[in-house]
Coordinates of C-alpha atoms in Angstrom, one line a residue:
A1 CA 192.3 -41.5 122.2
S2 CA 189.1 -41.2 124.3
A3 CA 191.1 -40.2 127.4
M4 CA 193.3 -37.7 125.5
S5 CA 190.3 -36.0 123.9
A6 CA 188.5 -35.9 127.2
A7 CA 191.5 -34.3 128.9
A8 CA 191.9 -31.7 126.1
F9 CA 188.2 -30.9 126.1
S10 CA 188.1 -30.5 129.9
G11 CA 191.1 -28.2 129.8
V12 CA 189.5 -26.0 127.2
M13 CA 186.2 -25.8 129.0
I14 CA 187.7 -25.0 132.4
I15 CA 189.8 -22.2 130.9
A16 CA 186.8 -20.9 128.9
A17 CA 184.7 -20.8 132.1
Q18 CA 187.4 -19.0 134.0
I19 CA 187.7 -16.2 131.4
G20 CA 183.9 -15.9 131.0
V21 CA 183.6 -17.3 127.4
V22 CA 181.1 -19.9 128.7
E23 CA 178.9 -20.0 131.8
K24 CA 180.3 -21.7 134.8
F25 CA 179.3 -25.4 135.2
P26 CA 179.8 -28.3 137.6
R27 CA 183.2 -29.8 137.1
A28 CA 181.6 -33.3 137.6
A29 CA 180.0 -32.8 134.2
L30 CA 183.4 -33.2 132.6
L31 CA 183.9 -36.6 134.3
V32 CA 180.4 -37.7 133.3
D33 CA 181.0 -36.6 129.8
A34 CA 184.3 -38.6 129.7
I35 CA 182.7 -41.7 131.0
L36 CA 179.8 -41.5 128.6
S37 CA 182.0 -40.8 125.6
F38 CA 184.3 -43.7 126.4
S39 CA 181.4 -46.1 126.9
L40 CA 179.8 -45.1 123.6
V41 CA 183.1 -45.3 121.7
L42 CA 183.7 -48.8 123.2
A43 CA 180.2 -49.8 122.2
L44 CA 180.7 -48.5 118.7
R45 CA 183.9 -50.4 118.3
F46 CA 182.2 -53.6 119.6
F47 CA 179.4 -53.3 117.1
A48 CA 181.9 -52.6 114.3
R49 CA 183.8 -55.7 115.3
W50 CA 180.7 -57.9 115.6
F51 CA 179.1 -56.8 112.3
G52 CA 182.4 -56.5 110.4
N53 CA 183.7 -59.0 107.9
K54 CA 185.7 -61.5 110.0
K55 CA 187.8 -62.6 106.9
I56 CA 189.4 -59.2 106.6
N57 CA 192.7 -58.8 108.4
P58 CA 193.0 -55.0 109.1
N59 CA 196.8 -55.2 109.4
L60 CA 197.1 -56.8 105.9
S61 CA 194.1 -55.6 103.9
T62 CA 193.8 -51.9 104.8
P63 CA 196.3 -49.0 104.6
S64 CA 197.3 -47.1 107.7
P65 CA 195.2 -44.1 108.6
I66 CA 197.9 -41.7 107.4
D67 CA 198.2 -43.5 104.1
E68 CA 194.4 -43.7 103.7
L69 CA 194.2 -39.9 104.4
R70 CA 196.9 -39.2 101.8
L71 CA 195.3 -41.4 99.1
S72 CA 191.7 -40.3 99.7
F73 CA 192.0 -36.7 100.8
K74 CA 191.4 -35.3 97.4
N75 CA 188.3 -37.4 96.7
W76 CA 186.9 -36.8 100.2
S77 CA 187.4 -33.1 99.8
A78 CA 185.6 -33.0 96.5
E79 CA 182.6 -35.0 97.8
A80 CA 182.4 -32.9 100.9
W81 CA 182.5 -29.7 98.9
V82 CA 179.6 -30.9 96.6
Y83 CA 177.5 -31.8 99.7
Y84 CA 178.2 -29.0 102.1
R85 CA 178.1 -26.2 99.5
V86 CA 174.4 -27.0 99.0
V87 CA 173.5 -27.7 102.7
G88 CA 175.9 -25.1 104.2
G89 CA 175.2 -22.5 101.5
A90 CA 171.4 -22.8 101.9
L91 CA 171.7 -22.5 105.6
A92 CA 174.0 -19.5 105.3
V93 CA 171.6 -17.7 103.0
Y94 CA 168.7 -18.5 105.3
M95 CA 170.6 -17.2 108.4
L96 CA 171.8 -14.0 106.6
Y97 CA 168.3 -13.3 105.4
N98 CA 167.0 -13.6 108.9
K99 CA 169.7 -11.4 110.2
I100 CA 169.0 -8.6 107.7
V101 CA 165.2 -8.8 107.8
F102 CA 164.5 -9.8 111.5
G103 CA 167.7 -8.7 113.3
V104 CA 168.7 -12.2 114.4
S105 CA 170.0 -15.1 112.4
S106 CA 167.9 -17.9 114.0
P107 CA 164.1 -17.9 114.5
V108 CA 162.9 -15.8 117.4
S109 CA 160.6 -18.5 118.6
G110 CA 163.5 -20.7 119.5
L111 CA 165.2 -17.9 121.4
V112 CA 162.1 -17.2 123.3
K113 CA 161.5 -20.9 124.3
R114 CA 165.1 -21.3 125.4
W115 CA 164.7 -18.2 127.5
W116 CA 161.6 -19.8 129.1
G117 CA 163.7 -22.7 130.0
T118 CA 165.9 -20.5 132.2
L119 CA 163.0 -19.2 134.2
L120 CA 162.0 -21.0 137.4
H121 CA 158.2 -20.5 137.4
T122 CA 157.1 -19.6 133.9
I123 CA 153.5 -20.2 133.0
Y124 CA 154.6 -21.6 129.7
D125 CA 156.2 -25.0 128.9
K126 CA 159.2 -26.1 130.9
P127 CA 162.5 -27.8 129.8
A128 CA 163.3 -31.4 130.4
A129 CA 162.6 -32.1 134.1
N130 CA 164.6 -35.4 134.6
W131 CA 167.2 -37.7 133.0
A132 CA 164.6 -39.7 131.1
E133 CA 163.3 -36.6 129.4
F134 CA 166.8 -35.3 128.9
F135 CA 167.8 -38.3 126.9
G136 CA 164.4 -38.5 125.2
V137 CA 163.4 -41.9 126.6
G138 CA 160.5 -40.9 128.8
Y139 CA 156.8 -41.4 128.2
G140 CA 154.2 -38.7 128.2
G141 CA 155.0 -35.0 128.2
A142 CA 156.8 -32.9 125.6
Y143 CA 159.9 -35.0 125.4
N144 CA 158.2 -38.3 124.6
T145 CA 160.4 -38.7 121.5
W146 CA 159.6 -42.3 120.7
Q147 CA 155.9 -42.2 120.0
P148 CA 154.0 -44.4 119.2
I149 CA 156.5 -47.0 120.5
S150 CA 156.3 -45.5 124.0
Q151 CA 152.5 -46.0 124.0
T152 CA 153.0 -49.7 123.3
L153 CA 155.6 -49.9 126.0
E154 CA 153.2 -48.3 128.4
A155 CA 150.5 -50.9 127.6
L156 CA 153.0 -53.7 128.1
A157 CA 154.1 -52.2 131.4
I158 CA 150.5 -52.3 132.6
W159 CA 150.2 -55.9 131.3
I160 CA 153.2 -57.1 133.4
K161 CA 152.0 -55.5 136.6
P162 CA 151.1 -58.9 138.1
L163 CA 154.8 -59.9 137.7
Y164 CA 156.1 -56.6 139.2
R165 CA 153.6 -55.4 141.7
G166 CA 153.4 -52.0 143.4
A167 CA 151.2 -48.9 143.3
N168 CA 154.1 -46.7 142.2
T169 CA 156.1 -49.0 139.9
Q170 CA 154.9 -47.8 136.5
D171 CA 158.2 -46.2 135.7
E172 CA 160.2 -49.3 136.7
R173 CA 157.9 -51.5 134.7
Y174 CA 158.1 -49.2 131.6
Y175 CA 161.9 -49.3 131.6
I176 CA 162.0 -53.1 132.2
V177 CA 159.8 -53.5 129.1
M178 CA 162.0 -51.1 127.2
A179 CA 165.2 -52.9 128.2
A180 CA 163.7 -56.3 127.3
L181 CA 162.5 -55.1 123.9
T182 CA 166.0 -53.5 123.3
L183 CA 167.8 -56.8 124.2
F184 CA 165.4 -58.7 121.9
I185 CA 166.1 -56.4 119.0
L186 CA 169.8 -56.6 119.5
A187 CA 169.7 -60.4 119.7
V188 CA 167.8 -60.6 116.4
F189 CA 170.3 -58.2 114.9
F190 CA 173.3 -60.2 116.2
L191 CA 171.9 -63.5 114.8
N192 CA 171.5 -61.9 111.4
A193 CA 174.6 -59.7 111.3
R194 CA 175.2 -59.8 107.5
R195 CA 171.6 -58.9 106.6
V196 CA 171.5 -56.2 109.2
L197 CA 174.7 -54.7 108.0
R198 CA 173.3 -54.4 104.5
A199 CA 170.0 -52.9 105.8
V200 CA 171.8 -50.4 108.0
R201 CA 174.0 -49.3 105.1
N202 CA 171.1 -49.0 102.6
M203 CA 168.8 -47.2 104.9
A204 CA 171.6 -44.9 106.2
L205 CA 170.7 -45.7 109.8
V206 CA 174.0 -44.7 111.3
P207 CA 173.6 -41.0 110.4
L208 CA 169.9 -41.2 111.2
I209 CA 170.7 -42.5 114.7
A210 CA 173.4 -39.9 115.2
S211 CA 171.2 -37.1 114.0
G212 CA 168.3 -38.3 116.1
G213 CA 170.4 -38.2 119.3
I214 CA 171.9 -34.8 118.4
H215 CA 168.4 -33.5 117.6
T216 CA 167.0 -34.5 121.0
L217 CA 170.0 -33.1 122.9
S218 CA 169.8 -29.8 120.9
Y219 CA 166.5 -29.2 122.8
T220 CA 167.1 -30.9 126.2
A221 CA 170.7 -29.7 126.7
T222 CA 169.8 -26.1 126.0
A223 CA 166.8 -25.9 128.4
Y224 CA 164.3 -25.6 125.5
G225 CA 161.0 -24.7 127.2
G226 CA 158.3 -25.6 124.6
A227 CA 158.9 -28.8 122.6
K228 CA 156.0 -30.3 120.7
E229 CA 155.2 -33.8 119.7
W230 CA 155.7 -33.1 116.0
Y231 CA 159.3 -32.2 116.6
W232 CA 160.3 -35.8 116.8
L233 CA 160.0 -36.8 113.1
S234 CA 163.5 -38.3 112.8
Q235 CA 162.9 -40.5 115.8
L236 CA 159.6 -41.7 114.3
L237 CA 161.3 -42.6 111.0
L238 CA 164.1 -44.4 112.8
S239 CA 161.5 -46.4 114.8
I240 CA 159.7 -47.4 111.6
F241 CA 163.0 -48.5 109.9
I242 CA 164.1 -50.6 112.9
I243 CA 160.7 -52.2 113.3
S244 CA 160.5 -53.0 109.6
I245 CA 164.0 -54.6 109.7
V246 CA 163.1 -56.8 112.8
I247 CA 159.8 -57.9 111.2
D248 CA 161.5 -58.7 108.0
L249 CA 164.2 -60.8 109.8
L250 CA 161.6 -62.7 111.8
L251 CA 159.2 -63.4 108.9
K252 CA 161.5 -63.8 106.0
P253 CA 162.3 -67.5 106.7
L254 CA 158.6 -68.3 107.1
Q255 CA 157.6 -66.7 103.8
K256 CA 158.9 -69.6 101.8
Y257 CA 155.8 -71.5 102.9
K258 CA 152.9 -70.4 100.8
P259 CA 150.2 -70.7 103.5
L260 CA 152.1 -68.6 105.9
R261 CA 153.0 -66.0 103.1
L262 CA 149.3 -65.7 102.3
T263 CA 148.5 -65.3 106.0
F264 CA 151.0 -62.5 106.4
Q265 CA 149.6 -60.7 103.3
A266 CA 146.0 -61.1 104.7
A267 CA 147.2 -59.8 108.1
S268 CA 148.8 -56.7 106.4
L269 CA 145.7 -56.0 104.4
A270 CA 143.5 -56.4 107.5
T271 CA 145.8 -54.1 109.5
G272 CA 145.6 -51.4 106.9
I273 CA 141.8 -51.6 106.7
Y274 CA 141.5 -51.5 110.5
L275 CA 143.8 -48.4 110.7
A276 CA 141.8 -46.6 108.0
F277 CA 138.5 -47.5 109.9
I278 CA 139.9 -46.0 113.1
L279 CA 141.0 -42.8 111.3
G280 CA 137.6 -42.5 109.5
G281 CA 135.8 -43.0 112.8
F282 CA 137.8 -40.3 114.4
I283 CA 137.1 -37.8 111.6
V284 CA 133.4 -38.6 111.5
T285 CA 133.0 -38.3 115.3
N286 CA 135.0 -35.0 115.6
M287 CA 133.9 -33.3 112.3
P288 CA 130.3 -34.4 111.6
H289 CA 128.9 -33.3 108.2
H290 CA 126.2 -30.6 108.3
F291 CA 126.1 -30.7 112.1
F292 CA 126.9 -27.0 112.6
P293 CA 125.4 -24.1 110.8
A294 CA 127.5 -22.9 107.8
D295 CA 127.7 -19.4 109.1
R296 CA 128.9 -20.3 112.6
P297 CA 132.2 -18.6 113.4
Y298 CA 135.3 -20.7 113.5
M299 CA 136.0 -19.4 117.0
E300 CA 133.5 -17.7 119.3
V301 CA 136.2 -15.4 120.7
V302 CA 136.7 -14.0 117.2
A303 CA 133.1 -12.8 117.0
Y304 CA 133.4 -11.3 120.5
L305 CA 136.6 -9.3 119.6
E306 CA 135.1 -8.1 116.3
A307 CA 132.0 -6.9 118.2
N308 CA 133.9 -5.2 121.0
T309 CA 136.9 -3.6 119.2
P310 CA 137.0 -0.9 116.5
P311 CA 138.0 -1.8 112.9
N312 CA 141.7 -1.7 112.2
A313 CA 142.5 -2.1 115.9
V314 CA 145.9 -3.6 116.8
I315 CA 145.2 -6.1 119.6
G316 CA 147.9 -7.7 121.8
M317 CA 147.1 -11.3 122.9
T318 CA 149.0 -13.9 124.8
G319 CA 148.9 -16.9 122.5
G320 CA 146.7 -15.4 119.8
G321 CA 147.9 -17.3 116.8
N322 CA 144.5 -19.0 116.0
V323 CA 142.6 -15.8 116.5
G324 CA 145.0 -14.0 114.2
Y325 CA 144.2 -16.4 111.4
F326 CA 140.4 -15.9 111.4
I327 CA 139.8 -12.3 112.7
K328 CA 138.8 -9.7 110.1
D329 CA 139.9 -6.0 109.9
R330 CA 142.0 -6.3 113.0
V331 CA 145.7 -7.1 113.6
I332 CA 146.7 -9.6 116.4
V333 CA 150.1 -9.1 118.0
N334 CA 151.5 -12.1 119.9
M335 CA 152.6 -10.9 123.3
D336 CA 154.5 -14.0 124.3
G337 CA 157.1 -13.2 121.5
L338 CA 156.9 -16.4 119.6
I339 CA 155.4 -14.8 116.5
N340 CA 156.9 -11.4 116.9
S341 CA 160.2 -9.6 116.5
Y342 CA 163.7 -9.9 118.1
D343 CA 163.3 -6.3 119.3
Y344 CA 160.1 -7.1 121.2
F345 CA 161.8 -10.2 122.7
Q346 CA 164.6 -8.0 124.1
A347 CA 162.0 -5.4 125.3
L348 CA 160.1 -8.2 127.1
K349 CA 163.3 -9.3 128.9
R350 CA 164.1 -5.7 129.8
K351 CA 160.5 -5.3 131.2
E352 CA 159.8 -2.6 128.6
A353 CA 157.2 -4.6 126.6
P354 CA 154.2 -2.3 127.3
T355 CA 155.9 0.8 126.0
Y356 CA 157.3 -1.1 123.0
L357 CA 153.8 -2.4 122.0
Y358 CA 152.3 1.1 122.4
E359 CA 154.9 2.6 120.2
H360 CA 154.1 0.1 117.6
G361 CA 150.4 0.8 117.5
V362 CA 148.9 -1.6 120.1
R363 CA 146.1 0.0 122.0
I364 CA 144.1 -3.0 123.2
V365 CA 145.2 -6.1 125.1
F366 CA 143.1 -9.3 125.4
S367 CA 144.5 -11.5 128.2
N368 CA 144.1 -13.0 131.6
T369 CA 145.5 -10.4 134.0
K370 CA 146.8 -13.0 136.4
L371 CA 148.8 -14.5 133.5
L372 CA 150.3 -11.1 132.9
D373 CA 151.4 -11.0 136.6
A374 CA 153.3 -14.3 136.3
S375 CA 156.6 -15.1 134.6
P376 CA 157.8 -14.3 132.0
Y377 CA 155.7 -11.0 132.1
E378 CA 156.5 -10.3 135.8
S379 CA 153.7 -7.8 136.2
Q380 CA 155.3 -5.3 133.9
F381 CA 152.0 -4.7 132.2
A382 CA 150.0 -4.0 135.4
P383 CA 150.7 -0.2 135.5
Y384 CA 149.8 0.2 131.8
I385 CA 146.5 -1.6 131.5
S386 CA 142.9 -0.7 132.3
S387 CA 140.0 -3.2 131.9
F388 CA 136.8 -2.3 130.1
N389 CA 135.3 -5.8 129.3
V390 CA 135.6 -9.5 130.3
Y391 CA 135.1 -12.6 128.2
G392 CA 135.7 -16.3 129.1
G393 CA 138.1 -15.5 131.9
K394 CA 140.1 -13.0 129.9
S395 CA 139.9 -9.2 130.1
L396 CA 139.7 -6.7 127.3
L397 CA 142.1 -4.0 128.4
W398 CA 143.2 -0.6 127.2
L399 CA 147.0 -0.3 126.8
L400 CA 148.0 3.1 128.2
Q401 CA 150.9 5.2 127.0
E402 CA 152.0 6.1 130.6
P403 CA 151.8 4.1 133.8
K404 CA 148.8 4.7 136.0
K405 CA 149.4 6.9 139.0

């Protein structure tokens, strides 16, 4: 089945690339996809066999796939309709509203960041740079999807350095620790197959694992150029669930002894107090009470802009989200396109962003001129701007209606 599906998929993709429906791609990618798919299907069947009930004879106790489809189709259809009419309906309404109001069905910020990923030397964030980031198993950077486990693995990788020496072996040690931890967890799961099966079912870990993988690849496989650490919530939840299962499996047999049970409870309480103390110390250190005057501006640049621009001015900024929240009697327009419109995004790609902003009331730009010369702006603003003040490495610029001669 895996070979047949791989062959059918390869044929469709090759024909689609030839007629221009999809972009051309390396043919080796189809072979890699077939090998990965077969390996993952094989692993899935192995886990199903290991964790399944050995007393059930599938040839005697279960109907054939055709019979099961005939018997269950009506019930499956009803359940699918109840679920997907809510999820799919809400998504359809959301996308339709976006299309009518904003001109595009998905958020503009995602389109902009995927465009960044296609540029070679953009000043903004870049897409996944290697296989580790592509599969979300790296550490550090935007695609560190397994925080805070990755931080623990980093610490363990440093700890085993005497066993695996070398000035440039941090990556190798990190993945050695990751592999060892994975094998340990799998061993614990295999030794407690019945309890693990119940936990996996009750916690819905199979769909969570699948959605976590799809979620990661939805960014990495589409050259998304601006992922943030708060994107990886599903991976964090999955980590918490797996760690909780492992801890429960290891400590459950010991809890029948009262002294050990009390020790575990005391350790849990001490851990909670310690974490609260760490968080409190961070807050006190970074936000001291009555340390700053009450009338001090939230951002110094806001006070500068209010003093050097006229009221009701429309100001273009590269990355001006924070300023836009706090500035008074002015409007901040985000020039990178993330908090803007689909029309501006298209104008930016066509190198018509200066005239588009001018037509929509922007007369002042606050930005580093070198930044405007780099990708994705590609110097398109240079003929349309004239500096009249400088602050903190950025220039306050007039946006001209016509290019300078």
